[in-house]
């Protein structure tokens, strides 16, 4: 069989190799990079086009950023509760998402200092380019909150408009009595959706 051993590579490429004879030991240092590598593998020293640090990450201690995330989650769950026929929970979550989304988008700068220098921006404006995902979350929360509130109000409006049908259906003791309540519905698409199935 042929010998499949690799030829010896120079020890300069191996960071774990012992130093050559006669050279003193040196503390480990990350390689200064070339090409697409940024020198160290963790990417902590990435710079943006302005020469500063890269975009900031989501800070869970910032209440404005938390409200943007809460708006998205509450709006999404409020919409699901509205679809699944629990309008009271959907209305509550939709109202919370509406409040959180609006308060996250209204990140106003702090008042100017006594020297008249412009104040540093706060809220989402303080994040600069990193505010985009938070702003997207807040806007998405507002959209889903509006849909959740619309579903809740439409459900309450249907219950009010066809109150006789809902009272008849809830008071029916047998399936045949429940089916007779369908006569209280109009002969249109709404009646077809709400009527009791056999």
Coordinates of C-alpha atoms in Angstrom, one line a residue:
X1 CA 0.0 0.0 0.0
X2 CA 1.3 3.5 -0.7
X3 CA 2.2 5.7 2.2
X4 CA -0.7 8.2 2.7
X5 CA 1.0 10.4 5.3
X6 CA 0.8 14.1 4.6
X7 CA 4.0 16.0 4.1
X8 CA 5.2 17.9 7.1
X9 CA 3.6 21.4 7.2
X10 CA 5.6 24.3 8.6
X11 CA 4.9 25.0 12.2
X12 CA 4.1 28.7 11.5
X13 CA 0.6 27.7 10.5
X14 CA 0.0 25.6 13.6
X15 CA -0.8 27.8 16.6
X16 CA -0.5 24.8 19.0
X17 CA 3.0 23.7 17.8
X18 CA 6.0 24.1 20.0
X19 CA 8.3 27.0 19.0
X20 CA 11.4 26.2 17.0
X21 CA 14.6 25.5 18.9
X22 CA 16.3 28.6 20.1
X23 CA 13.2 30.8 20.0
X24 CA 11.7 31.8 23.4
X25 CA 8.1 31.0 24.3
X26 CA 5.6 33.8 23.4
X27 CA 2.1 34.3 24.8
X28 CA -0.7 33.4 22.5
X29 CA -2.1 36.2 20.3
X30 CA -4.8 36.1 17.7
X31 CA -3.6 36.0 14.2
X32 CA -3.8 39.3 12.3
X33 CA -6.1 38.5 9.5
X34 CA -6.1 38.7 5.9
X35 CA -8.7 38.2 3.2
X36 CA -12.2 37.6 4.5
X37 CA -11.1 36.6 8.0
X38 CA -11.3 39.4 10.6
X39 CA -8.3 38.1 12.6
X40 CA -10.1 36.4 15.4
X41 CA -12.9 34.0 15.0
X42 CA -15.4 35.6 17.3
X43 CA -16.2 38.7 15.3
X44 CA -16.0 41.1 18.3
X45 CA -13.9 43.6 16.5
X46 CA -16.0 44.0 13.4
X47 CA -16.2 47.5 12.2
X48 CA -18.9 49.2 10.2
X49 CA -18.4 51.5 7.3
X50 CA -18.0 54.5 9.6
X51 CA -15.1 52.9 11.4
X52 CA -17.1 52.4 14.6
X53 CA -18.4 49.3 16.3
X54 CA -20.9 47.2 14.5
X55 CA -24.7 47.6 15.0
X56 CA -25.9 47.2 18.6
X57 CA -27.8 44.1 19.7
X58 CA -31.2 43.9 21.3
X59 CA -30.9 45.2 24.9
X60 CA -33.5 43.6 27.1
X61 CA -32.9 46.2 29.8
X62 CA -34.1 49.0 27.4
X63 CA -37.9 49.5 28.0
X64 CA -38.5 50.9 24.6
X65 CA -37.0 47.8 22.9
X66 CA -38.9 45.5 25.2
X67 CA -42.2 47.3 24.4
X68 CA -41.5 46.7 20.7
X69 CA -41.1 43.0 21.2
X70 CA -44.1 42.9 23.6
X71 CA -46.2 44.6 21.0
X72 CA -45.4 42.0 18.4
X73 CA -46.1 39.0 20.7
X74 CA -49.3 40.4 22.2
X75 CA -50.6 41.5 18.9
X76 CA -49.9 38.0 17.4
X77 CA -51.5 36.2 20.3
X78 CA -54.5 38.6 20.3
X79 CA -55.0 37.9 16.6
X80 CA -54.9 34.1 17.2
X81 CA -57.4 34.4 20.1
X82 CA -59.7 36.4 17.9
X83 CA -59.6 33.7 15.2
X84 CA -60.2 30.9 17.7
X85 CA -63.3 32.6 19.0
X86 CA -62.1 34.1 22.3
X87 CA -62.7 37.7 21.6
X88 CA -62.3 39.0 25.2
X89 CA -58.7 37.8 25.4
X90 CA -58.1 39.0 21.9
X91 CA -59.4 42.4 22.7
X92 CA -57.2 42.6 25.9
X93 CA -54.0 41.5 24.1
X94 CA -54.8 43.8 21.1
X95 CA -55.2 46.8 23.4
X96 CA -51.9 46.0 25.2
X97 CA -50.1 45.5 21.9
X98 CA -51.5 48.8 20.6
X99 CA -50.2 50.6 23.7
X100 CA -46.8 49.0 23.6
X101 CA -46.4 49.5 19.9
X102 CA -47.3 53.2 20.0
X103 CA -45.1 53.8 23.1
X104 CA -42.1 52.0 21.4
X105 CA -42.4 54.1 18.2
X106 CA -42.6 57.4 20.1
X107 CA -39.0 57.3 21.3
X108 CA -38.5 61.0 21.9
X109 CA -35.1 62.6 22.5
X110 CA -34.3 63.8 26.0
X111 CA -34.7 67.5 26.7
X112 CA -31.7 69.7 25.7
X113 CA -29.0 70.3 28.3
X114 CA -28.4 73.7 30.0
X115 CA -25.5 74.5 27.7
X116 CA -27.9 74.3 24.7
X117 CA -26.2 71.3 23.2
X118 CA -28.5 68.9 21.4
X119 CA -29.6 66.0 23.6
X120 CA -28.7 62.4 22.8
X121 CA -31.6 60.5 21.3
X122 CA -33.3 57.9 23.3
X123 CA -35.6 54.9 22.6
X124 CA -35.4 53.5 19.1
X125 CA -33.7 56.6 17.7
X126 CA -30.7 56.0 20.0
X127 CA -30.0 52.6 18.3
X128 CA -29.4 54.2 14.9
X129 CA -29.3 51.5 12.2
X130 CA -30.0 48.8 14.8
X131 CA -33.4 50.2 15.4
X132 CA -34.8 48.8 12.2
X133 CA -35.7 45.3 13.5
X134 CA -37.2 46.9 16.7
X135 CA -39.2 49.4 14.6
X136 CA -40.4 46.5 12.4
X137 CA -41.5 44.5 15.5
X138 CA -43.4 47.5 16.8
X139 CA -45.2 48.2 13.5
X140 CA -46.0 44.5 13.1
X141 CA -47.4 44.5 16.6
X142 CA -49.6 47.5 15.7
X143 CA -50.9 45.7 12.6
X144 CA -51.7 42.5 14.4
X145 CA -53.2 44.4 17.3
X146 CA -55.5 46.3 14.9
X147 CA -56.6 43.0 13.4
X148 CA -57.2 41.4 16.8
X149 CA -59.3 44.4 17.9
X150 CA -61.2 44.3 14.6
X151 CA -61.9 40.6 15.1
X152 CA -63.1 41.2 18.7
X153 CA -65.4 44.0 17.8
X154 CA -66.8 42.2 14.8
X155 CA -67.5 39.2 17.0
X156 CA -69.3 41.4 19.6
X157 CA -71.2 43.1 16.8
X158 CA -72.4 39.8 15.4
X159 CA -73.5 38.7 18.9
X160 CA -75.4 42.0 19.3
X161 CA -77.0 41.9 15.8
X162 CA -78.1 38.3 16.1
X163 CA -78.8 38.2 19.8
X164 CA -82.0 36.1 19.4
X165 CA -80.1 33.4 17.6
X166 CA -77.3 33.2 20.2
X167 CA -79.9 33.2 23.1
X168 CA -81.9 30.5 21.3
X169 CA -78.8 28.4 20.7
X170 CA -77.5 28.7 24.3
X171 CA -80.9 27.8 25.8
X172 CA -81.5 24.8 23.5
X173 CA -81.5 21.5 25.4
X174 CA -81.5 19.2 22.4
X175 CA -79.8 19.1 19.1
X176 CA -83.1 19.4 17.2
X177 CA -84.0 22.5 19.2
X178 CA -80.6 23.9 18.5
X179 CA -81.2 23.3 14.7
X180 CA -84.5 25.2 14.9
X181 CA -82.6 28.3 15.9
X182 CA -81.2 28.5 12.3
X183 CA -84.5 30.0 11.3
X184 CA -83.5 33.2 13.2
X185 CA -80.5 33.8 10.9
X186 CA -80.7 35.7 7.6
X187 CA -80.3 33.8 4.3
X188 CA -76.9 35.1 3.4
X189 CA -73.2 34.4 3.9
X190 CA -73.3 35.4 7.6
X191 CA -76.2 33.1 8.2
X192 CA -74.4 30.3 6.5
X193 CA -71.3 30.8 8.7
X194 CA -73.2 31.1 12.0
X195 CA -75.8 28.4 11.5
X196 CA -75.7 25.2 13.6
X197 CA -74.5 22.2 11.7
X198 CA -76.1 18.8 11.9

